[in-house]
XYZ file of N, CA, C and O in Angstrom:
764
model
N 12.989 1.851 2.047
C 12.778 3.233 2.454
C 11.400 3.401 3.059
O 10.436 2.850 2.574
N 11.322 4.197 4.077
C 10.066 4.555 4.710
C 9.629 5.927 4.185
O 10.448 6.700 3.695
N 8.337 6.209 4.302
C 7.813 7.491 3.832
C 7.255 8.297 5.001
O 6.910 7.743 6.039
N 7.159 9.590 4.801
C 6.466 10.469 5.719
C 5.080 10.739 5.155
O 4.883 10.711 3.939
N 4.147 11.057 6.030
C 2.816 11.452 5.590
C 2.871 12.845 4.941
O 2.292 13.086 3.898
N 3.601 13.738 5.572
C 3.751 15.114 5.100
C 5.226 15.488 5.173
O 5.916 15.084 6.112
N 5.683 16.255 4.210
C 7.069 16.723 4.273
C 7.089 18.236 4.139
O 6.370 18.804 3.320
N 7.916 18.870 4.952
C 7.987 20.331 5.020
C 9.280 20.826 4.385
O 10.342 20.298 4.642
N 9.155 21.860 3.557
C 10.290 22.507 2.882
C 10.284 23.988 3.239
O 9.239 24.574 3.466
N 11.439 24.591 3.242
C 11.512 26.041 3.418
C 10.993 26.669 2.124
O 11.555 26.432 1.049
N 9.946 27.496 2.189
C 9.350 28.035 0.962
C 10.252 29.023 0.212
O 10.076 29.229 -0.981
N 11.225 29.601 0.897
C 12.115 30.558 0.248
C 13.344 29.894 -0.373
O 13.769 30.251 -1.465
N 13.896 28.914 0.328
C 15.148 28.309 -0.141
C 14.963 26.935 -0.776
O 15.847 26.453 -1.483
N 13.826 26.286 -0.477
C 13.624 24.928 -0.963
C 14.354 23.878 -0.160
O 14.358 22.700 -0.494
N 14.972 24.277 0.946
C 15.714 23.344 1.797
C 14.715 22.432 2.517
O 13.732 22.914 3.082
N 14.966 21.121 2.498
C 14.076 20.212 3.227
C 14.184 20.450 4.735
O 15.287 20.611 5.265
N 13.033 20.481 5.425
C 13.025 20.761 6.853
C 12.763 19.509 7.703
O 13.564 19.162 8.543
N 11.620 18.850 7.470
C 11.284 17.688 8.298
C 10.080 16.957 7.713
O 9.281 17.516 6.984
N 9.987 15.703 8.121
C 8.824 14.907 7.785
C 7.949 14.738 9.011
O 8.454 14.675 10.133
N 6.648 14.711 8.804
C 5.706 14.536 9.901
C 4.618 13.554 9.481
O 4.568 13.111 8.333
N 3.751 13.248 10.421
C 2.602 12.409 10.114
C 1.347 13.066 10.656
O 1.405 13.854 11.593
N 0.226 12.733 10.050
C -1.077 13.113 10.582
C -1.839 11.847 10.966
O -2.530 11.822 11.977
N -1.695 10.789 10.169
C -2.453 9.571 10.416
C -1.588 8.390 10.846
O -2.104 7.315 11.111
N -0.279 8.582 10.903
C 0.602 7.526 11.395
C 0.759 7.597 12.899
O 0.232 8.493 13.564
N 1.520 6.646 13.447
C 1.726 6.571 14.893
C 2.598 7.709 15.394
O 2.307 8.331 16.406
N 3.697 7.976 14.698
C 4.594 9.063 15.098
C 5.351 9.550 13.868
O 5.348 8.903 12.831
N 6.024 10.665 14.004
C 6.796 11.204 12.886
C 7.915 10.261 12.458
O 8.366 10.311 11.318
N 8.356 9.391 13.373
C 9.444 8.465 13.069
C 8.968 7.078 12.644
O 9.784 6.191 12.392
N 7.656 6.878 12.599
C 7.127 5.575 12.190
C 6.718 5.640 10.713
O 7.023 6.609 10.028
N 6.040 4.612 10.242
C 5.650 4.562 8.827
C 4.184 4.173 8.711
O 3.813 3.011 8.933
N 3.338 5.142 8.371
C 1.911 4.947 8.187
C 1.708 3.968 7.031
O 2.169 4.207 5.904
N 1.055 2.854 7.284
C 0.959 1.764 6.307
C 0.277 2.175 5.007
O 0.760 1.857 3.920
N -0.851 2.871 5.094
C -1.567 3.232 3.863
C -0.764 4.225 3.033
O -0.704 4.126 1.804
N -0.098 5.151 3.678
C 0.739 6.093 2.942
C 1.879 5.383 2.230
O 2.214 5.703 1.085
N 2.477 4.401 2.889
C 3.564 3.631 2.273
C 3.035 2.846 1.070
O 3.669 2.807 0.010
N 1.856 2.236 1.225
C 1.267 1.466 0.114
C 0.970 2.380 -1.075
O 1.259 2.032 -2.227
N 0.410 3.554 -0.798
C 0.146 4.503 -1.882
C 1.445 4.980 -2.525
O 1.491 5.236 -3.722
N 2.491 5.090 -1.741
C 3.791 5.463 -2.303
C 4.313 4.414 -3.271
O 4.809 4.740 -4.354
N 4.204 3.138 -2.897
C 4.628 2.052 -3.802
C 3.861 2.162 -5.115
O 4.442 2.127 -6.206
N 2.553 2.301 -4.982
C 1.680 2.356 -6.164
C 1.941 3.613 -6.993
O 2.038 3.556 -8.216
N 2.065 4.741 -6.313
C 2.258 6.012 -7.016
C 3.553 6.068 -7.810
O 3.567 6.508 -8.962
N 4.646 5.617 -7.211
C 5.922 5.620 -7.951
C 5.897 4.625 -9.108
O 6.458 4.895 -10.167
N 5.222 3.487 -8.919
C 5.099 2.523 -10.023
C 4.271 3.111 -11.158
O 4.630 2.974 -12.332
N 3.166 3.780 -10.827
C 2.347 4.429 -11.865
C 3.128 5.535 -12.572
O 3.029 5.688 -13.799
N 3.888 6.297 -11.808
C 4.697 7.359 -12.420
C 5.704 6.752 -13.398
O 5.907 7.278 -14.491
N 6.323 5.643 -13.005
C 7.245 4.955 -13.915
C 6.513 4.471 -15.164
O 7.031 4.595 -16.282
N 5.309 3.938 -14.988
C 4.533 3.432 -16.132
C 4.247 4.525 -17.148
O 4.226 4.272 -18.353
N 4.036 5.734 -16.677
C 3.697 6.829 -17.588
C 4.903 7.633 -18.045
O 4.859 8.266 -19.086
N 5.996 7.592 -17.265
C 7.162 8.422 -17.559
C 8.350 7.631 -18.103
O 9.126 8.141 -18.912
N 8.524 6.395 -17.606
C 9.644 5.571 -18.031
C 10.953 5.867 -17.315
O 11.965 5.234 -17.607
N 10.940 6.799 -16.366
C 12.147 7.143 -15.615
C 12.442 6.016 -14.628
O 11.675 5.791 -13.684
N 13.530 5.311 -14.824
C 13.831 4.139 -14.011
C 14.043 4.473 -12.536
O 13.853 3.618 -11.668
N 14.389 5.715 -12.216
C 14.546 6.070 -10.799
C 13.201 5.969 -10.071
O 13.167 5.681 -8.873
N 12.101 6.170 -10.783
C 10.770 6.027 -10.185
C 10.468 4.563 -9.877
O 9.897 4.241 -8.833
N 10.881 3.674 -10.766
C 10.719 2.241 -10.531
C 11.539 1.815 -9.314
O 11.069 1.060 -8.463
N 12.772 2.302 -9.221
C 13.635 1.954 -8.086
C 13.053 2.480 -6.770
O 13.136 1.809 -5.728
N 12.457 3.671 -6.801
C 11.826 4.211 -5.593
C 10.661 3.317 -5.173
O 10.519 2.997 -3.982
N 9.864 2.889 -6.123
C 8.754 1.995 -5.816
C 9.254 0.684 -5.225
O 8.688 0.174 -4.244
N 10.316 0.149 -5.779
C 10.912 -1.093 -5.245
C 11.367 -0.912 -3.790
O 11.122 -1.782 -2.954
N 12.055 0.193 -3.503
C 12.550 0.428 -2.141
C 11.386 0.516 -1.151
O 11.436 -0.048 -0.056
N 10.328 1.217 -1.561
C 9.156 1.327 -0.695
C 8.489 -0.038 -0.509
O 8.052 -0.385 0.594
N 8.413 -0.818 -1.583
C 7.821 -2.162 -1.506
C 8.636 -3.050 -0.575
O 8.070 -3.785 0.251
N 9.946 -2.999 -0.697
C 10.805 -3.835 0.146
C 10.616 -3.491 1.623
O 10.535 -4.382 2.476
N 10.539 -2.200 1.933
C 10.331 -1.774 3.318
C 8.979 -2.277 3.820
O 8.867 -2.816 4.929
N 7.944 -2.090 3.008
C 6.597 -2.517 3.369
C 6.584 -4.018 3.672
O 6.105 -4.456 4.719
N 7.123 -4.803 2.756
C 7.150 -6.259 2.915
C 7.939 -6.663 4.157
O 7.525 -7.558 4.901
N 9.063 -6.005 4.389
C 9.897 -6.331 5.550
C 9.211 -6.040 6.888
O 9.670 -6.504 7.927
N 8.137 -5.270 6.866
C 7.452 -4.894 8.097
C 6.051 -5.497 8.201
O 5.228 -5.028 8.992
N 5.778 -6.527 7.419
C 4.477 -7.183 7.478
C 4.436 -8.221 8.596
O 5.438 -8.881 8.878
N 3.257 -8.396 9.193
C 3.090 -9.471 10.172
C 2.956 -10.830 9.462
O 2.993 -10.893 8.229
N 2.769 -11.868 10.234
C 2.766 -13.231 9.700
C 1.727 -13.459 8.597
O 1.996 -14.191 7.646
N 0.555 -12.824 8.690
C -0.476 -13.079 7.668
C -0.400 -12.120 6.480
O -1.258 -12.130 5.605
N 0.639 -11.286 6.443
C 0.901 -10.365 5.323
C -0.153 -9.275 5.139
O -0.237 -8.676 4.072
N -0.940 -8.980 6.151
C -1.868 -7.842 6.119
C -1.402 -6.877 7.203
O -1.355 -7.236 8.388
N -1.050 -5.650 6.823
C -0.376 -4.741 7.759
C -1.267 -4.208 8.876
O -2.481 -4.115 8.739
N -0.600 -3.858 9.959
C -1.245 -3.041 10.975
C -1.337 -1.625 10.414
O -0.722 -1.300 9.394
N -2.071 -0.756 11.077
C -2.306 0.588 10.554
C -1.017 1.397 10.429
O -0.933 2.318 9.620
N -0.014 1.052 11.190
C 1.309 1.663 11.055
C 2.330 0.530 11.063
O 2.193 -0.426 11.833
N 3.320 0.623 10.214
C 4.286 -0.463 10.058
C 5.232 -0.623 11.245
O 6.002 -1.575 11.293
N 5.149 0.261 12.226
C 5.947 0.109 13.434
C 5.406 -1.045 14.291
O 6.135 -1.601 15.107
N 4.148 -1.432 14.078
C 3.525 -2.480 14.878
C 3.684 -3.840 14.217
O 3.706 -3.955 12.996
N 3.766 -4.870 15.064
C 3.886 -6.238 14.554
C 2.979 -7.153 15.370
O 2.255 -6.704 16.264
N 3.040 -8.442 15.056
C 2.206 -9.415 15.751
C 2.373 -9.283 17.260
O 3.477 -9.072 17.765
N 1.257 -9.367 17.967
C 1.271 -9.248 19.414
C 1.105 -7.831 19.922
O 1.017 -7.617 21.129
N 1.059 -6.847 19.018
C 0.960 -5.447 19.450
C -0.444 -5.080 19.916
O -0.611 -4.092 20.630
N -1.454 -5.833 19.479
C -2.829 -5.507 19.828
C -3.404 -4.334 19.060
O -4.513 -3.884 19.331
N -2.654 -3.833 18.097
C -3.100 -2.693 17.305
C -4.027 -3.161 16.158
O -3.938 -4.300 15.705
N -4.900 -2.267 15.660
C -5.786 -2.634 14.558
C -5.018 -2.817 13.242
O -4.003 -2.159 13.001
N -5.549 -3.695 12.422
C -5.019 -3.889 11.077
C -5.591 -2.816 10.161
O -6.625 -2.202 10.444
N -4.923 -2.601 9.036
C -5.488 -1.771 7.970
C -5.494 -2.596 6.696
O -4.541 -2.573 5.913
N -6.580 -3.343 6.510
C -6.710 -4.197 5.332
C -6.669 -3.381 4.042
O -6.184 -3.866 3.019
N -7.139 -2.143 4.083
C -7.091 -1.316 2.874
C -5.652 -1.120 2.406
O -5.377 -1.119 1.201
N -4.722 -1.004 3.347
C -3.306 -0.880 2.986
C -2.816 -2.138 2.286
O -2.023 -2.061 1.351
N -3.281 -3.288 2.743
C -2.920 -4.538 2.094
C -3.449 -4.612 0.677
O -2.748 -5.059 -0.236
N -4.690 -4.163 0.463
C -5.272 -4.186 -0.881
C -4.520 -3.237 -1.818
O -4.226 -3.580 -2.966
N -4.182 -2.053 -1.325
C -3.414 -1.095 -2.134
C -2.042 -1.676 -2.457
O -1.587 -1.624 -3.608
N -1.390 -2.245 -1.450
C -0.058 -2.825 -1.662
C -0.120 -3.988 -2.653
O 0.785 -4.142 -3.479
N -1.160 -4.806 -2.576
C -1.290 -5.905 -3.541
C -1.305 -5.338 -4.963
O -0.594 -5.838 -5.848
N -2.123 -4.318 -5.184
C -2.217 -3.710 -6.524
C -0.863 -3.164 -6.965
O -0.456 -3.330 -8.116
N -0.167 -2.521 -6.047
C 1.145 -1.954 -6.356
C 2.150 -3.048 -6.695
O 2.915 -2.929 -7.662
N 2.151 -4.124 -5.919
C 3.083 -5.225 -6.180
C 2.757 -5.920 -7.494
O 3.661 -6.320 -8.239
N 1.472 -6.060 -7.802
C 1.083 -6.657 -9.084
C 1.548 -5.774 -10.244
O 2.043 -6.267 -11.262
N 1.417 -4.464 -10.074
C 1.879 -3.535 -11.105
C 3.398 -3.627 -11.261
O 3.916 -3.674 -12.382
N 4.118 -3.680 -10.154
C 5.578 -3.829 -10.211
C 5.979 -5.123 -10.923
O 6.940 -5.149 -11.688
N 5.235 -6.194 -10.669
C 5.541 -7.470 -11.319
C 5.388 -7.351 -12.835
O 6.199 -7.879 -13.590
N 4.353 -6.638 -13.276
C 4.139 -6.476 -14.722
C 5.150 -5.515 -15.333
O 5.766 -5.812 -16.350
N 5.351 -4.374 -14.690
C 6.250 -3.365 -15.251
C 7.716 -3.776 -15.177
O 8.525 -3.367 -15.991
N 8.043 -4.582 -14.166
C 9.433 -4.902 -13.909
C 9.949 -6.156 -14.577
O 11.065 -6.586 -14.298
N 9.182 -6.737 -15.469
C 9.593 -8.000 -16.095
C 10.999 -7.953 -16.672
O 11.729 -8.933 -16.612
N 11.382 -6.817 -17.217
C 12.715 -6.691 -17.807
C 13.639 -5.791 -16.992
O 14.799 -5.612 -17.362
N 13.135 -5.229 -15.899
C 13.919 -4.236 -15.166
C 14.167 -4.592 -13.699
O 14.944 -3.926 -13.038
N 13.486 -5.628 -13.197
C 13.656 -6.041 -11.803
C 14.140 -7.487 -11.811
O 13.673 -8.309 -12.600
N 15.055 -7.809 -10.917
C 15.618 -9.161 -10.842
C 14.505 -10.202 -10.677
O 13.541 -9.983 -9.949
N 14.665 -11.332 -11.331
C 13.658 -12.393 -11.328
C 13.358 -12.898 -9.924
O 12.193 -13.169 -9.594
N 14.375 -13.003 -9.067
C 14.128 -13.494 -7.707
C 13.306 -12.493 -6.900
O 12.469 -12.879 -6.084
N 13.506 -11.197 -7.141
C 12.712 -10.186 -6.443
C 11.271 -10.220 -6.947
O 10.330 -10.149 -6.153
N 11.083 -10.364 -8.254
C 9.728 -10.464 -8.798
C 9.010 -11.685 -8.223
O 7.819 -11.629 -7.899
N 9.745 -12.790 -8.091
C 9.167 -14.005 -7.511
C 8.764 -13.763 -6.056
O 7.700 -14.206 -5.602
N 9.598 -13.047 -5.314
C 9.289 -12.711 -3.920
C 8.038 -11.834 -3.858
O 7.145 -12.083 -3.027
N 7.946 -10.826 -4.705
C 6.760 -9.975 -4.750
C 5.515 -10.820 -5.034
O 4.458 -10.614 -4.433
N 5.618 -11.744 -5.978
C 4.487 -12.603 -6.338
C 4.064 -13.461 -5.143
O 2.878 -13.562 -4.833
N 5.018 -14.057 -4.457
C 4.710 -14.909 -3.305
C 4.026 -14.112 -2.194
O 2.988 -14.525 -1.662
N 4.603 -12.971 -1.846
C 4.036 -12.139 -0.773
C 2.664 -11.614 -1.173
O 1.715 -11.670 -0.377
N 2.532 -11.111 -2.382
C 1.254 -10.518 -2.787
C 0.155 -11.574 -2.860
O -0.985 -11.316 -2.451
N 0.465 -12.767 -3.335
C -0.554 -13.836 -3.376
C -0.979 -14.233 -1.970
O -2.167 -14.456 -1.707
N -0.032 -14.316 -1.053
C -0.364 -14.618 0.336
C -1.216 -13.503 0.934
O -2.175 -13.766 1.679
N -0.882 -12.256 0.601
C -1.631 -11.106 1.094
C -3.073 -11.158 0.605
O -4.019 -10.993 1.388
N -3.271 -11.410 -0.683
C -4.620 -11.449 -1.241
C -5.412 -12.619 -0.656
O -6.597 -12.471 -0.325
N -4.785 -13.764 -0.498
C -5.463 -14.911 0.108
C -5.888 -14.595 1.538
O -7.001 -14.938 1.965
N -5.019 -13.920 2.290
C -5.331 -13.550 3.665
C -6.465 -12.531 3.708
O -7.376 -12.639 4.544
N -6.433 -11.551 2.810
C -7.526 -10.576 2.743
C -8.850 -11.285 2.483
O -9.850 -11.013 3.153
N -8.866 -12.185 1.514
C -10.098 -12.891 1.150
C -10.607 -13.770 2.297
O -11.808 -13.823 2.563
N -9.691 -14.423 2.978
C -10.095 -15.378 4.010
C -10.465 -14.725 5.335
O -11.402 -15.156 6.007
N -9.752 -13.665 5.729
C -9.918 -13.121 7.073
C -10.435 -11.683 7.143
O -10.726 -11.203 8.245
N -10.531 -11.000 6.029
C -10.848 -9.566 6.068
C -12.045 -9.201 5.196
O -12.214 -8.038 4.824
N -12.866 -10.174 4.855
C -14.099 -9.930 4.106
C -15.270 -10.423 4.950
O -15.098 -11.289 5.809
N -16.471 -9.887 4.719
C -17.617 -10.308 5.529
C -17.983 -11.771 5.268
O -17.778 -12.274 4.168
N -18.541 -12.414 6.287
C -19.042 -13.764 6.099
C -20.301 -13.698 5.235
O -21.007 -12.699 5.234
N -20.559 -14.754 4.491
C -21.649 -14.731 3.513
C -23.016 -14.513 4.139
O -23.908 -13.980 3.502
N -23.222 -14.893 5.390
C -24.538 -14.702 5.991
C -24.626 -13.430 6.847
O -25.628 -13.194 7.495
N -23.576 -12.643 6.844
C -23.569 -11.413 7.628
C -24.151 -10.238 6.848
O -24.291 -10.275 5.632
N -24.511 -9.210 7.553
C -25.031 -7.992 6.936
C -23.935 -6.934 7.015
O -23.538 -6.521 8.102
N -23.448 -6.533 5.855
C -22.366 -5.556 5.812
C -22.361 -4.909 4.446
O -22.560 -5.582 3.435
N -22.148 -3.602 4.393
C -22.081 -2.961 3.093
C -20.659 -2.734 2.618
O -20.449 -2.065 1.629
N -19.687 -3.303 3.270
C -18.291 -3.204 2.824
C -17.848 -4.548 2.252
O -18.294 -5.601 2.700
N -16.964 -4.487 1.268
C -16.374 -5.703 0.708
C -15.151 -6.134 1.499
O -14.832 -7.315 1.573
N -14.454 -5.160 2.064
C -13.229 -5.413 2.820
C -13.380 -4.789 4.202
O -13.703 -3.603 4.323
N -13.171 -5.586 5.214
C -13.323 -5.127 6.593
C -11.971 -4.810 7.219
O -10.928 -5.050 6.621
N -12.000 -4.320 8.437
C -10.817 -4.126 9.270
C -9.800 -3.157 8.660
O -8.618 -3.447 8.560
N -10.304 -1.999 8.276
C -9.434 -0.936 7.785
C -9.428 0.200 8.804
O -10.270 0.249 9.694
N -8.456 1.095 8.657
C -8.334 2.229 9.573
C -8.201 3.504 8.763
O -7.303 3.618 7.929
N -9.085 4.450 9.011
C -9.003 5.738 8.338
C -8.001 6.641 9.051
O -7.033 7.087 8.454
N -8.232 6.927 10.330
C -7.376 7.868 11.062
C -7.308 7.444 12.527
O -8.110 7.877 13.349
N -6.353 6.596 12.841
C -6.224 6.067 14.203
C -5.939 7.156 15.239
O -6.551 7.149 16.312
N -5.039 8.117 14.983
C -4.789 9.138 16.007
C -6.047 9.927 16.394
O -6.177 10.354 17.539
N -6.969 10.089 15.458
C -8.211 10.808 15.744
C -9.354 9.859 16.115
O -10.481 10.296 16.318
N -9.055 8.535 16.102
C -10.055 7.497 16.377
C -11.268 7.608 15.451
O -12.416 7.456 15.875
N -10.990 7.842 14.174
C -12.033 7.943 13.156
C -11.884 6.772 12.193
O -10.793 6.532 11.665
N -12.955 6.045 11.978
C -12.942 4.952 11.017
C -11.998 3.822 11.397
O -11.309 3.279 10.537
N -11.965 3.449 12.659
C -11.071 2.389 13.125
C -11.804 1.048 13.066
O -12.918 0.920 13.587
N -11.166 0.078 12.436
C -11.705 -1.270 12.293
C -13.051 -1.267 11.571
O -14.031 -1.836 12.035
N -13.066 -0.627 10.411
C -14.273 -0.523 9.600
C -13.947 -0.836 8.151
O -12.788 -0.945 7.779
N -14.991 -0.927 7.333
C -14.814 -0.937 5.896
C -14.656 0.492 5.425
O -15.009 1.441 6.142
N -14.083 0.674 4.243
C -13.943 2.026 3.693
C -13.963 1.964 2.174
O -13.681 0.929 1.569
N -14.295 3.074 1.572
C -14.451 3.157 0.124
C -13.188 2.742 -0.625
O -13.228 1.934 -1.540
N -12.030 3.280 -0.228
C -10.802 2.950 -0.951
C -10.387 1.506 -0.712
O -9.809 0.878 -1.579
N -10.699 0.971 0.455
C -10.431 -0.437 0.707
C -11.207 -1.318 -0.259
O -10.658 -2.245 -0.860
N -12.507 -1.011 -0.431
C -13.329 -1.779 -1.371
C -12.826 -1.618 -2.795
O -12.717 -2.596 -3.543
N -12.494 -0.363 -3.187
C -12.008 -0.150 -4.557
C -10.741 -0.969 -4.815
O -10.641 -1.700 -5.798
N -9.749 -0.824 -3.947
C -8.475 -1.506 -4.205
C -8.585 -3.021 -4.033
O -7.857 -3.764 -4.689
N -9.516 -3.494 -3.210
C -9.731 -4.935 -3.116
C -10.276 -5.453 -4.452
O -9.807 -6.477 -4.964
N -11.247 -4.741 -5.032
C -11.767 -5.142 -6.351
C -10.677 -5.061 -7.416
O -10.549 -5.950 -8.266
N -9.871 -4.000 -7.376
C -8.773 -3.899 -8.333
C -7.789 -5.056 -8.138
O -7.289 -5.621 -9.113
N -7.529 -5.423 -6.903
C -6.626 -6.546 -6.629
C -7.169 -7.837 -7.231
O -6.416 -8.616 -7.833
N -8.464 -8.059 -7.101
C -9.070 -9.262 -7.679
C -8.950 -9.263 -9.204
O -8.675 -10.304 -9.818
N -9.135 -8.089 -9.819
C -8.973 -7.981 -11.277
C -7.519 -8.240 -11.656
O -7.234 -9.014 -12.585
N -6.590 -7.624 -10.940
C -5.167 -7.828 -11.250
C -4.753 -9.288 -11.049
O -3.921 -9.803 -11.785
N -5.353 -9.959 -10.081
C -5.041 -11.368 -9.860
C -5.584 -12.222 -11.018
O -4.902 -13.129 -11.484
N -6.781 -11.918 -11.462
C -7.407 -12.694 -12.538
C -6.804 -12.392 -13.911
O -6.759 -13.259 -14.780
N -6.343 -11.146 -14.083
C -5.806 -10.705 -15.374
C -4.476 -9.982 -15.142
O -4.434 -8.755 -15.128
N -3.366 -10.724 -15.001
C -2.076 -10.106 -14.662
C -1.595 -9.040 -15.653
O -0.810 -8.173 -15.268
N -2.062 -9.057 -16.876
C -1.640 -8.049 -17.850
C -2.627 -6.889 -17.970
O -2.501 -6.053 -18.867
N -3.605 -6.821 -17.058
C -4.587 -5.745 -17.062
C -3.895 -4.399 -16.885
O -2.970 -4.252 -16.093
N -4.325 -3.410 -17.641
C -3.769 -2.060 -17.563
C -4.865 -1.136 -17.049
O -5.940 -1.039 -17.643
N -4.585 -0.448 -15.964
C -5.578 0.429 -15.344
C -5.748 1.723 -16.140
O -4.892 2.125 -16.918
N -6.840 2.354 -15.854
C -7.143 3.662 -16.437
C -6.004 4.649 -16.191
O -5.626 5.419 -17.057
N -5.440 4.603 -14.982
C -4.406 5.573 -14.599
C -3.148 5.435 -15.450
O -2.416 6.396 -15.636
N -2.889 4.252 -15.954
C -1.712 4.045 -16.796
C -1.927 4.523 -18.225
O -0.980 4.705 -18.960
N -3.177 4.693 -18.631
C -3.469 5.035 -20.021
C -3.793 6.499 -20.234
O -4.008 6.918 -21.353
N -3.815 7.297 -19.171
C -4.237 8.698 -19.311
C -3.072 9.678 -19.449
O -3.299 10.847 -19.645
N -1.867 9.213 -19.322
C -0.723 10.142 -19.388
C -0.367 10.486 -20.818
O -0.671 9.823 -21.758
């Protein structure tokens, strides 16, 4: 399943009207960071609520995300783009998705098929290796970001191909989740 950046409802009837984007390529495409946050958000909701439909929603979003990754498993800023498009990458989306996939692997041990969990593990490990190798500053460079090549708002040309706060946060969280697969985040313990 793909996600919309924004969804509109009729305020009087509650009837769904349409989905739109503000930071994605088009209303019919899939903004990578929004999709990654959706995977993570539904997994966190499942962790705190236990409603299996939330876990299934996270899985569907993860499957869509993975199916639209380029060869190095780090997404372009919108999942409509693939290798050869010349579009900027959004490494922050990869870091968020890694955290979400790691959470799904832990939460889904008894609820997700073993072959799917293995696939998530393979893709997420490749994603983290690619982030570390190609999307972090060189040791002799001067940079105040931990993770490079992220996109804040491509349609507005703001924060394109830069480091960003959430990219650094989720990259650090990804490293913790990789080192400690049973780590439980603050967000899982506050509900």
